[in-house]
Tab-separated table of C-alpha atoms in Angstrom:
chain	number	residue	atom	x	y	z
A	25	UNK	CA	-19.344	-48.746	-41.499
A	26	UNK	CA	-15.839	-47.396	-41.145
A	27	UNK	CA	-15.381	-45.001	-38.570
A	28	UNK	CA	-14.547	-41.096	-39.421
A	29	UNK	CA	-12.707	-38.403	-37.395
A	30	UNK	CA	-15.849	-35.857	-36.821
A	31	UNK	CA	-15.649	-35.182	-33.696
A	32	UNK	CA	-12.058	-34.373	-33.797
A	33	UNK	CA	-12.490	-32.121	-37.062
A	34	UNK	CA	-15.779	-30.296	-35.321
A	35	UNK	CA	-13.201	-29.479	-32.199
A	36	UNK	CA	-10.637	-28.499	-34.677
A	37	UNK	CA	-12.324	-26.005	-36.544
A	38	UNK	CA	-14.016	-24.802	-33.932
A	39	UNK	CA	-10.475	-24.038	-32.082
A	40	UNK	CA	-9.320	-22.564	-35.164
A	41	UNK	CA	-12.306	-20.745	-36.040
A	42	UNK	CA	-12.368	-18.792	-32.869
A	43	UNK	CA	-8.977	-18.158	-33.415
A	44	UNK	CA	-8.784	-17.101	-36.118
A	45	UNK	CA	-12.009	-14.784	-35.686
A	46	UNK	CA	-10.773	-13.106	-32.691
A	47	UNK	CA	-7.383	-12.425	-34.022
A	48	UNK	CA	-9.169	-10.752	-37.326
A	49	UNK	CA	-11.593	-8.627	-34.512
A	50	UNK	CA	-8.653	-7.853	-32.945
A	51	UNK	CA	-6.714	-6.468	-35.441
A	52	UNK	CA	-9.897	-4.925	-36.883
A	53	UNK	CA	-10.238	-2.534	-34.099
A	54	UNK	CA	-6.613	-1.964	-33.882
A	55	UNK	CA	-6.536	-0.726	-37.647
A	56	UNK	CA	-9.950	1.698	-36.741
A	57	UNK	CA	-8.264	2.812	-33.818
A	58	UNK	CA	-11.905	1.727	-31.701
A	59	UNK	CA	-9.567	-0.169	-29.309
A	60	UNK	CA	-7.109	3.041	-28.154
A	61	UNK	CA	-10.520	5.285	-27.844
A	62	UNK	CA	-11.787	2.075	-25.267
A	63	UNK	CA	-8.359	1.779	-23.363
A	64	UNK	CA	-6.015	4.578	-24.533
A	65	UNK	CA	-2.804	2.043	-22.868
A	66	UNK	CA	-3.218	0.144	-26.465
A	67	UNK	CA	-1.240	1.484	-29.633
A	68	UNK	CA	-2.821	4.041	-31.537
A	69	UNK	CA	-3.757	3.676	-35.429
A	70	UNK	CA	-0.986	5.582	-36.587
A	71	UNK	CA	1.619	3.784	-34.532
A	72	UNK	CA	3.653	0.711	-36.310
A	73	UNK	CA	3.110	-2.980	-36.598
A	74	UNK	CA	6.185	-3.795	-35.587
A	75	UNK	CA	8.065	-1.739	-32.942
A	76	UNK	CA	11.361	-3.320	-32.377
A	77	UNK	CA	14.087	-4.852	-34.699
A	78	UNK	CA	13.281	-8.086	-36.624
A	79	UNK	CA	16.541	-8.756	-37.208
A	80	UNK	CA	17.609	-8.344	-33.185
A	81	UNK	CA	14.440	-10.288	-32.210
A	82	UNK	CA	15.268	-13.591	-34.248
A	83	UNK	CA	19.046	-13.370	-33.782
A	84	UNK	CA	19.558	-15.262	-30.783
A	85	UNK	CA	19.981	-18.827	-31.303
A	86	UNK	CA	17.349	-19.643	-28.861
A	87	UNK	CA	14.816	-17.909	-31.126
A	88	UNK	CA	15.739	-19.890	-34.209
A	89	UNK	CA	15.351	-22.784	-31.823
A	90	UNK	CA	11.979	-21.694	-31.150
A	91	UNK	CA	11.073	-21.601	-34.626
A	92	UNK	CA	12.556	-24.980	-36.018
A	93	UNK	CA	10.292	-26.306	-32.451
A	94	UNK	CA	6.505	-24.414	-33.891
A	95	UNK	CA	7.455	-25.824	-37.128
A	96	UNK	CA	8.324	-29.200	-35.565
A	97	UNK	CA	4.384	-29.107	-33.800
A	98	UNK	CA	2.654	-27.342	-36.666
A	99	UNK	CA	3.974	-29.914	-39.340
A	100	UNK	CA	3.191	-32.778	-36.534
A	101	UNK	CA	-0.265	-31.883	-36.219
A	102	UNK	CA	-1.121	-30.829	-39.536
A	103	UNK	CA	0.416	-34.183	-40.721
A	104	UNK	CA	-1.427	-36.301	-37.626
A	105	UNK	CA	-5.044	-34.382	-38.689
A	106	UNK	CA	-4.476	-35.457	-42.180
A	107	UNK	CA	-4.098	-38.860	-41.445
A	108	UNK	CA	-6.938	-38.676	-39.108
A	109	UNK	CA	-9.407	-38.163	-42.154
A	110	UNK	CA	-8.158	-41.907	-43.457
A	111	UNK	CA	-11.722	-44.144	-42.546
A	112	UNK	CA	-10.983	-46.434	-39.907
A	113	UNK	CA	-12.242	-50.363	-39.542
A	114	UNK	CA	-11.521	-49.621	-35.794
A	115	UNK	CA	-12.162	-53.722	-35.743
A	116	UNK	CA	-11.230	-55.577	-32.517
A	117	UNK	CA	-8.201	-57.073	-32.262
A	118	UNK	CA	-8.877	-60.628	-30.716
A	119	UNK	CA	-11.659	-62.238	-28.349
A	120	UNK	CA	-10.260	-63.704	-25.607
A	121	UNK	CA	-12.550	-66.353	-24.775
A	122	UNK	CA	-10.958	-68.062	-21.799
A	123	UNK	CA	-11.824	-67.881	-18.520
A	124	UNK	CA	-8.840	-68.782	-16.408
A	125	UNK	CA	-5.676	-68.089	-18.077
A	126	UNK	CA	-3.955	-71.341	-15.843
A	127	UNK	CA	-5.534	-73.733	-17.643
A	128	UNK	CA	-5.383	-72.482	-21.144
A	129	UNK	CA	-5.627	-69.664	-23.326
A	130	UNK	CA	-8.232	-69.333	-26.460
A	131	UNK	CA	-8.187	-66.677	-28.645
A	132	UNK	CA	-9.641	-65.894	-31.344
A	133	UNK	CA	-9.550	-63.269	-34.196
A	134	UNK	CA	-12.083	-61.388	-34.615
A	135	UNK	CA	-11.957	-60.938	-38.721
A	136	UNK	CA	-12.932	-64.958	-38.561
A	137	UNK	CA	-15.430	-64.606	-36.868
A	138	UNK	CA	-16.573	-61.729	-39.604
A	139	UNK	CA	-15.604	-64.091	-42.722
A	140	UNK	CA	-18.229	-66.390	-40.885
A	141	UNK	CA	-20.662	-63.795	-41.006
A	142	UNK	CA	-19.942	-62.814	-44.337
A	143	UNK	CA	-20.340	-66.160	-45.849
A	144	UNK	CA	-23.521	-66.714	-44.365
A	145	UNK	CA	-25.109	-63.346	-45.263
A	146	UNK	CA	-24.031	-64.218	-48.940
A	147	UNK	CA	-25.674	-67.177	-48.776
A	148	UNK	CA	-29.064	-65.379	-48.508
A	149	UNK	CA	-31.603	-64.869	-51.032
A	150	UNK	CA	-31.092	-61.165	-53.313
A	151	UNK	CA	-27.603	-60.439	-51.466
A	152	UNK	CA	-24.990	-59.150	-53.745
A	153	UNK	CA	-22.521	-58.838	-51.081
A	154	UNK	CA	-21.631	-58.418	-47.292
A	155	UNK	CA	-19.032	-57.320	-45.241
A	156	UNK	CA	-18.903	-57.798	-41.359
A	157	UNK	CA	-16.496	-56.139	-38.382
A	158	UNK	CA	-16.882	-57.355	-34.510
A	159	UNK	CA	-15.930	-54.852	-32.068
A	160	UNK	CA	-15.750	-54.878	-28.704
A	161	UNK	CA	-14.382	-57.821	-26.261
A	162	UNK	CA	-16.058	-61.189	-26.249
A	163	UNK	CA	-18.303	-60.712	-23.528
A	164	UNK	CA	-19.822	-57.706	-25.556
A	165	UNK	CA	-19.375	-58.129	-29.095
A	166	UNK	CA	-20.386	-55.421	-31.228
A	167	UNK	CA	-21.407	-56.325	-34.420
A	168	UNK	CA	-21.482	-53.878	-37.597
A	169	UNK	CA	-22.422	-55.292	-40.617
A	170	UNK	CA	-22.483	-53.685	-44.382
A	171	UNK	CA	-24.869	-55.606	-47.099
A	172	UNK	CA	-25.322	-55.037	-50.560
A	173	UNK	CA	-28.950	-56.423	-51.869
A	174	UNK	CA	-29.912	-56.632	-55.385
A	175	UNK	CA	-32.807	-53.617	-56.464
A	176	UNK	CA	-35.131	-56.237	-56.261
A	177	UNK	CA	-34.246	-58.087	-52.930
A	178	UNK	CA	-36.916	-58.000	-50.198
A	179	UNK	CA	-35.058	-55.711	-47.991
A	180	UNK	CA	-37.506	-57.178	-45.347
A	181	UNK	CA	-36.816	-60.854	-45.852
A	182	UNK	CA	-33.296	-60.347	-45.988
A	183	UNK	CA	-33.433	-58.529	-42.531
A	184	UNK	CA	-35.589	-61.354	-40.904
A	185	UNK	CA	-32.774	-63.733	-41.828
A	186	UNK	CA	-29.806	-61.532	-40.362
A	187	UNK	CA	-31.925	-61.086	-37.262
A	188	UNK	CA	-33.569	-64.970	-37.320
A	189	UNK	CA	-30.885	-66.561	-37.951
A	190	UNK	CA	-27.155	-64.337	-38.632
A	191	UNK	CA	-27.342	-62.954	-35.437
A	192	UNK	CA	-28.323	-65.494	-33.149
A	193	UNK	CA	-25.445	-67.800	-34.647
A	194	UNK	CA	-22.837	-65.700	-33.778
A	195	UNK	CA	-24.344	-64.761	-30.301
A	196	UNK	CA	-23.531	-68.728	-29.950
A	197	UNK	CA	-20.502	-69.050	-30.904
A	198	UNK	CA	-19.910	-66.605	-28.230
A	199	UNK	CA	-21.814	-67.671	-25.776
A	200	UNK	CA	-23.245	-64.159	-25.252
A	201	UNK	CA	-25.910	-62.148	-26.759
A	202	UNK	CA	-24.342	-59.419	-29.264
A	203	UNK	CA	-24.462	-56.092	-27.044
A	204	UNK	CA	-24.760	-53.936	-30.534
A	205	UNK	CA	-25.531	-54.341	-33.587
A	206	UNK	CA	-25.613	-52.486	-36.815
A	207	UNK	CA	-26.880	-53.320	-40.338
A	208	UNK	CA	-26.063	-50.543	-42.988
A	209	UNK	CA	-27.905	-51.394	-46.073
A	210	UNK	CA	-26.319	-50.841	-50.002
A	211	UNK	CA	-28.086	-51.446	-52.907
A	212	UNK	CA	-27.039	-51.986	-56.538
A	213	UNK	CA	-28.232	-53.458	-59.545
A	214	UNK	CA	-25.644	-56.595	-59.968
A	215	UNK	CA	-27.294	-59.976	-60.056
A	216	UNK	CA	-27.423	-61.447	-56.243
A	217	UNK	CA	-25.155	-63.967	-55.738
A	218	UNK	CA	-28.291	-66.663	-54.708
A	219	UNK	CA	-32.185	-66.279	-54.919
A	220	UNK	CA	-31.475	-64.422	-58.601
A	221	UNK	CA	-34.702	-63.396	-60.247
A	222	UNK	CA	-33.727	-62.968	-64.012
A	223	UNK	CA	-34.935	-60.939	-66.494
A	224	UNK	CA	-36.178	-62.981	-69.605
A	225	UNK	CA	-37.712	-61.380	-72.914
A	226	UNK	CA	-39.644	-63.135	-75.537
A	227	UNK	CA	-42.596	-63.091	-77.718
A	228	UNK	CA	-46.178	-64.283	-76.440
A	229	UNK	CA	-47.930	-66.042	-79.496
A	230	UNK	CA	-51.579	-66.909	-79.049
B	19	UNK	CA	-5.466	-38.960	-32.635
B	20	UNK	CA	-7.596	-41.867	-34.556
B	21	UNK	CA	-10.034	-44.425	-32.964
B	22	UNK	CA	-8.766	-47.562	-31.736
B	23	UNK	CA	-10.790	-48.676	-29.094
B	24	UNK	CA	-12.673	-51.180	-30.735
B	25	UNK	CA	-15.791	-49.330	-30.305
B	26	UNK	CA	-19.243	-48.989	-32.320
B	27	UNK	CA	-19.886	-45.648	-33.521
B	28	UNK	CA	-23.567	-44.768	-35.156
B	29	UNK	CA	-23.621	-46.139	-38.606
B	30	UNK	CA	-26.077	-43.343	-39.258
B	31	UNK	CA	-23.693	-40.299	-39.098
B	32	UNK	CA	-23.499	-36.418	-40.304
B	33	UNK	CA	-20.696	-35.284	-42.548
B	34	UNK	CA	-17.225	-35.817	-40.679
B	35	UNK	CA	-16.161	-31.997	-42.470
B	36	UNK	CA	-13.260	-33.847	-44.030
B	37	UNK	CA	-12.550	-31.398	-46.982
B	38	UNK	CA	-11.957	-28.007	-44.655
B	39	UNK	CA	-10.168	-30.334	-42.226
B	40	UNK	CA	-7.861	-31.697	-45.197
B	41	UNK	CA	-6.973	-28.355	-46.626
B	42	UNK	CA	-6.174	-26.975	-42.850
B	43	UNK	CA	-4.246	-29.745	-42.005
B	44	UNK	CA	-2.043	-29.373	-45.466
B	45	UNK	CA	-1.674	-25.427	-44.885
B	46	UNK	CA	-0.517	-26.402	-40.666
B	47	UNK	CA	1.706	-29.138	-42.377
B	48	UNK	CA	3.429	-26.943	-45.108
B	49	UNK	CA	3.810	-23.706	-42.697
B	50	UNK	CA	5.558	-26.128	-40.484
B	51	UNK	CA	7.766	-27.264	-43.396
B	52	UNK	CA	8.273	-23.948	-43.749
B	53	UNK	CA	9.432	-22.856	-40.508
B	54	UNK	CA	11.514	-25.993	-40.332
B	55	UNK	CA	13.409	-25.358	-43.843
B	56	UNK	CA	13.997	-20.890	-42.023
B	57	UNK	CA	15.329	-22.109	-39.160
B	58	UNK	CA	17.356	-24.921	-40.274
B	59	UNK	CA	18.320	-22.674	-43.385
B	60	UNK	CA	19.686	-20.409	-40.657
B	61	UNK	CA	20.771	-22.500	-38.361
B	62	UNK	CA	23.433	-23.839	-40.997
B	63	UNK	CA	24.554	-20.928	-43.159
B	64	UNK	CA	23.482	-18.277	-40.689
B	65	UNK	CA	21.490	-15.893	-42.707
B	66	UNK	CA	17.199	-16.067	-42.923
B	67	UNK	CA	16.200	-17.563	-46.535
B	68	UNK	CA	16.047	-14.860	-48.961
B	69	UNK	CA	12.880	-15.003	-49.412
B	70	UNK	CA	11.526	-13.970	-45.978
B	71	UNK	CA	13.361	-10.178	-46.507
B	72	UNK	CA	10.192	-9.087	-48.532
B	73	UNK	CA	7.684	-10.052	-45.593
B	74	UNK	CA	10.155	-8.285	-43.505
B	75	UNK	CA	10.258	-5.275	-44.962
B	76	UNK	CA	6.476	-5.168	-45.700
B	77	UNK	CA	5.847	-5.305	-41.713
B	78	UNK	CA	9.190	-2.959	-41.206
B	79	UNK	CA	6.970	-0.488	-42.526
B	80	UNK	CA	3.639	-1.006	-41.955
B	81	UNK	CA	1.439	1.325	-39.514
B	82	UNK	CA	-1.828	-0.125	-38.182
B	83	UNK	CA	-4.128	1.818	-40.308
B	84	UNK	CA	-2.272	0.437	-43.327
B	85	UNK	CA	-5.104	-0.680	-46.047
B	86	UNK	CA	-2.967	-4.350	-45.491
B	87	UNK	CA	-3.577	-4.584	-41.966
B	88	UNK	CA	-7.517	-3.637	-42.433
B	89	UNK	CA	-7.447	-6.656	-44.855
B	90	UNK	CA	-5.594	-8.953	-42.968
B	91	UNK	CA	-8.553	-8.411	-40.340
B	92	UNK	CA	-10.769	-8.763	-42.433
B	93	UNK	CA	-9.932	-11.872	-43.936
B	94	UNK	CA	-9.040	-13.580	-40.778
B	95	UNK	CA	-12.479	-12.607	-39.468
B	96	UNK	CA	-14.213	-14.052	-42.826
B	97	UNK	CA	-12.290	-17.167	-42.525
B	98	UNK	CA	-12.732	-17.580	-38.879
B	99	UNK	CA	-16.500	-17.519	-38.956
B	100	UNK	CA	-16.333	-19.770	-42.714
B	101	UNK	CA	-14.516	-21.923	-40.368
B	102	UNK	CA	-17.144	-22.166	-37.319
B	103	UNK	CA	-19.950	-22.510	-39.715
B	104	UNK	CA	-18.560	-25.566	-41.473
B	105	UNK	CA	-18.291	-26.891	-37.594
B	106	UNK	CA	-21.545	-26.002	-36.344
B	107	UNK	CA	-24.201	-26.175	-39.601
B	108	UNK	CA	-24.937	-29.827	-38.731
B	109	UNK	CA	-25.157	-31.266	-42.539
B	110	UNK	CA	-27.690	-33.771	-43.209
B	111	UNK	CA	-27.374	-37.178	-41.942
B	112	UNK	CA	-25.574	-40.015	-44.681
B	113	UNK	CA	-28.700	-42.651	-44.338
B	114	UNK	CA	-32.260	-43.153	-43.483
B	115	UNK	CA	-33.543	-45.469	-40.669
B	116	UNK	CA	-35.291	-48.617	-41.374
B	117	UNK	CA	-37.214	-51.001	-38.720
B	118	UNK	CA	-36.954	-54.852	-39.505
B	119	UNK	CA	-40.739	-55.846	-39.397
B	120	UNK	CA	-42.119	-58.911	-38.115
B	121	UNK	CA	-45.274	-60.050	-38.604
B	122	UNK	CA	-46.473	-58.516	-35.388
B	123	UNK	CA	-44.608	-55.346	-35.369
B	124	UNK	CA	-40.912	-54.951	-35.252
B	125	UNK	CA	-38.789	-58.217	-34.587
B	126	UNK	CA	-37.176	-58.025	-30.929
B	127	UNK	CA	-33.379	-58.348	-31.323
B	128	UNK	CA	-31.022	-59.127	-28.352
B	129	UNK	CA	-29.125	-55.585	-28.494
B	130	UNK	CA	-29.767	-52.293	-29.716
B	131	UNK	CA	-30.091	-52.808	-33.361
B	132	UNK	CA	-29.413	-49.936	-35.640
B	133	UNK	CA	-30.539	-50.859	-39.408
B	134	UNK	CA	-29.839	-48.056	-41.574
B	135	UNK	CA	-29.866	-47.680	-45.913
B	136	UNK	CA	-27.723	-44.923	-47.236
B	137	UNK	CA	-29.431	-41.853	-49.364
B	138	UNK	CA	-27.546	-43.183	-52.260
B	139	UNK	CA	-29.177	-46.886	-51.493
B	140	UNK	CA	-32.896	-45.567	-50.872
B	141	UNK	CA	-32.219	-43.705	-54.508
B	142	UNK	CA	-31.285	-46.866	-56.609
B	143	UNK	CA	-33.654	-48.930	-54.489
B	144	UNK	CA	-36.601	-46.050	-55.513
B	145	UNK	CA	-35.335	-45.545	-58.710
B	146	UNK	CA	-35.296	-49.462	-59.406
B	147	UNK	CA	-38.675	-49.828	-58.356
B	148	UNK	CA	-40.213	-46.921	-60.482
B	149	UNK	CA	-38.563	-48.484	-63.872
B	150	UNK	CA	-41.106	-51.554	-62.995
B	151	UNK	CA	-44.137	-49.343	-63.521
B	152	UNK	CA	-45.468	-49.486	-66.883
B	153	UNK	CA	-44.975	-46.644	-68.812
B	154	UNK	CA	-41.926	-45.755	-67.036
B	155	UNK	CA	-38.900	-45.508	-70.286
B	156	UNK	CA	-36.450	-44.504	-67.955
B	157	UNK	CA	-36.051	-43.105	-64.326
B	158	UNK	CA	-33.205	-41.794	-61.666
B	159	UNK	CA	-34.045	-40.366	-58.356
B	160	UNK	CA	-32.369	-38.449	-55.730
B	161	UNK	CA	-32.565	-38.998	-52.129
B	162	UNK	CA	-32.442	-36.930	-49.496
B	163	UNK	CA	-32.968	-37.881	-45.278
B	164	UNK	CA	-37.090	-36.881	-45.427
B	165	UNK	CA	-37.710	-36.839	-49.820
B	166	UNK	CA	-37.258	-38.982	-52.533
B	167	UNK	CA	-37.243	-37.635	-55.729
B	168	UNK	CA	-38.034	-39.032	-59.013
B	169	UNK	CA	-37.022	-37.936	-62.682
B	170	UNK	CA	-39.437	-40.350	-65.385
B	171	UNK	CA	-39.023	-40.239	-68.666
B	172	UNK	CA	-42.074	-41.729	-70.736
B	173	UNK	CA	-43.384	-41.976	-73.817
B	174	UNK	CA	-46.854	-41.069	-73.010
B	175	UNK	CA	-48.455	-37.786	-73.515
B	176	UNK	CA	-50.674	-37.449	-70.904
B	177	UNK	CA	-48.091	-37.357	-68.195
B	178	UNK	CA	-50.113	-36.893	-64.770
B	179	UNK	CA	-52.087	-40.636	-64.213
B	180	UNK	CA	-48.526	-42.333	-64.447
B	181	UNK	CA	-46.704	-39.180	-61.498
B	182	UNK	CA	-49.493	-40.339	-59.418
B	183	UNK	CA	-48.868	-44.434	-59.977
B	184	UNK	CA	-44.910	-43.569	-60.108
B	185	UNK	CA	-45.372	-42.315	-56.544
B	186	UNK	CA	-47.522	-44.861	-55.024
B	187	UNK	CA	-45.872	-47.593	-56.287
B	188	UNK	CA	-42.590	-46.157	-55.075
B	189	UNK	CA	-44.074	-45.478	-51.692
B	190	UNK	CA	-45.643	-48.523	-51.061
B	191	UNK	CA	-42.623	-50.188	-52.097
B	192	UNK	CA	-40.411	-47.856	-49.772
B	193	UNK	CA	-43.042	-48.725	-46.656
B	194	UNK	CA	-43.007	-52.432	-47.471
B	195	UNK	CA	-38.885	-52.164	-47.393
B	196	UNK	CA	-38.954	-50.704	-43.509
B	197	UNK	CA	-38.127	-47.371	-43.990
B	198	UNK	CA	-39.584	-45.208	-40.805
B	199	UNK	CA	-40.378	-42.412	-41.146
B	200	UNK	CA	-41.389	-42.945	-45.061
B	201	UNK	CA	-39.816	-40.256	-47.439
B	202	UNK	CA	-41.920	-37.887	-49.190
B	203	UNK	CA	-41.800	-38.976	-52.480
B	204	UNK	CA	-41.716	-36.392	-55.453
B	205	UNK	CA	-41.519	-36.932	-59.049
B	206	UNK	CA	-41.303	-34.840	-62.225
B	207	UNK	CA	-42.220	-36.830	-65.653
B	208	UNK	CA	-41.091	-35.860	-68.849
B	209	UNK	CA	-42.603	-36.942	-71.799
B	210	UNK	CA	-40.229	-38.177	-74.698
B	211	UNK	CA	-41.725	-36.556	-78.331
């Protein structure tokens, strides 16, 4: 239910794959010496790496600027794509439910509204648990929902009451008809919290 | 860089490549470091860090044939295309579909309604339902986006009658449940001596 960066990590490594593939290529033919025997204006095979002075390349101070500025932006980004990876609830922040601001505002937060949703999908028979995000604005609510049934729960009967009656509550509190919605199903083998079917043993004497 | 637009996103998703993305971003992040601490390093006392003199030298003297430079290439060109195949192999998808089924057909909803069970839900779920069927002692199954699969462990000797009433008991139960398409459903039964 929570949101992940893939698209940004597919573009990412893509980037850097290319990169990093055409600089190895590159050099590759540089070290054969195929690139000076396709354009002989490239450095032969035997020449060096490095042609000039190291020392007089990085001794101006606008060269060691340079470098404390690609450090700056490397760090930056490689700090910014790790934090990317964190799963985001990417919730909305508040419905705004009013028409005309002049004569009132009416707002309301749109984790409530999920706590409402919540309660009632515990309420239903071979639920263990539920938890529900809104997104979008309050004209088109998006609603993404994640339940936990019991092994045993009638996934279908559980279902039928999210869609019979779950749903159709919300859509009137807001006065709209949900413009999304998404149900990602868990399962696990604690006891539901209602509708429990329990387990008994005994002995059958005839 | 994140999402915060308040946006759904398909709950039924292929791997987000997380792991290659966490170990490039922590190699960008400490080369920065890195270049921060040089230039800073010199910036104050006025001499490089001693410990960039060896990669100096090293490139001083290197020639383009150099055995380094050929595996340099080499290893940039191996991690370059490691790199576009973790972006471009898809993966497999985190979660099987399900329909919500009325009792003619699917049940309308007012939206698009995406209803989805995780592999690792359809497995318990399957493996839940097989531990029901008697002569099942034990049982654990995998799942994957098109297969279930089903280890048994049983006490009978005569192991084939209960892999065929393993698998139609799971399947039916897996139908019944919404899932569409149904997985194949597999299952190996061992016999306890």
């Amino acid at each position: 239910m929570r949101q992940h960066a893939g698209a940004l990590n597919r573009t990412c490594l893509v980037i850097l794959g290319i990169l990093a593939l055409a600089g190895g290529v590159l050099i590759l033919l540089m070290a054969s010496g195929t690139l000076q025997a396709m354009n002989p204006a490239t450095v032969a095979a035997e020449s060096p790496v490095v042609t000039g002075d190291l020392d007089a390349v990085f001794g101006p101070a606008s060269a060691k600027a340079m470098v404390l500025v690609a450090g700056v932006a490397m760090g930056a980004l490689g700090l910014l794509w790790i934090l990317a990876q964190i799963p985001r609830r990417n919730s909305a922040d508040r419905y705004r439910l009013h028409q005309d601001p002049a004569s009132g505002t009416t707002l309301c937060d749109a984790s409530v509204l999920g706590s409402a949703v919540e309660s009632q999908i515990n309420t239903l028979p071979g639920v263990v648990g539920a938890s529900a995000l809104l997104r979008g604005t309050a004209t088109e609510p998006e609603l993404a929902m994640k339940v936990t049934v019991n092994n045993r729960a009638d996934i279908q009967d559980v279902l039928h009451s999210i869609n019979t009656r779950v749903i159709p509550d919300l859509a009137t509190a807001l006065e709209t008809p949900l413009r999304r919605t998404g149900i990602q199903l868990e399962v696990s083998g604690r006891n539901a919290i209602s509708g429990t079917t329990v387990e008994t043993t005994g002995t059958v004497v005839y | 860089m994140s999402r915060r637009d308040g946006k759904a996103t398909p709950l039924r998703h292929r791997p987000s490549r997380a792991v290659p993305s966490l170990i490039l971003g922590t190699l960008l992040l400490a080369a920065g470091v890195a270049l921060v601490w040089a230039a800073l390093a010199v910036l104050v006392t006025g001499l490089w860090p001693a410990f960039l003199a060896g990669p100096r030298d090293w490139l001083t003297g290197l020639t383009w044939n150099d055995p380094g430079v050929w595996a340099i290439g080499a290893a940039a060109s191996v991690v370059g295309l490691v790199l576009l195949a973790a972006a471009l192999i898809p993966g497999r998808f985190n979660a099987l579909r399900l329909m919500a089924l009325g009792d003619e057909g699917p049940v309308e909803v007012a939206g698009p309604e995406e209803i989805v069970m995780t592999r690792r839900a359809v497995a318990r779920y399957a493996a839940a339902h097989c531990e029901n069927v008697d002569g099942v002692g034990s049982a654990s199954a995998t799942a994957s986006t098109r297969a279930v699969h089903l280890n048994v462990a049983t006490a009978l000797h005569e192991t084939g009658e209960l892999r065929n009433r393993v698998i139609a008991k799971v399947s039916t139960q897996l139908a019944s449940a919404g899932l569409n398409p149904v997985p194949k459903i597999t299952a190996s039964v061992r016999s306890k001596e």
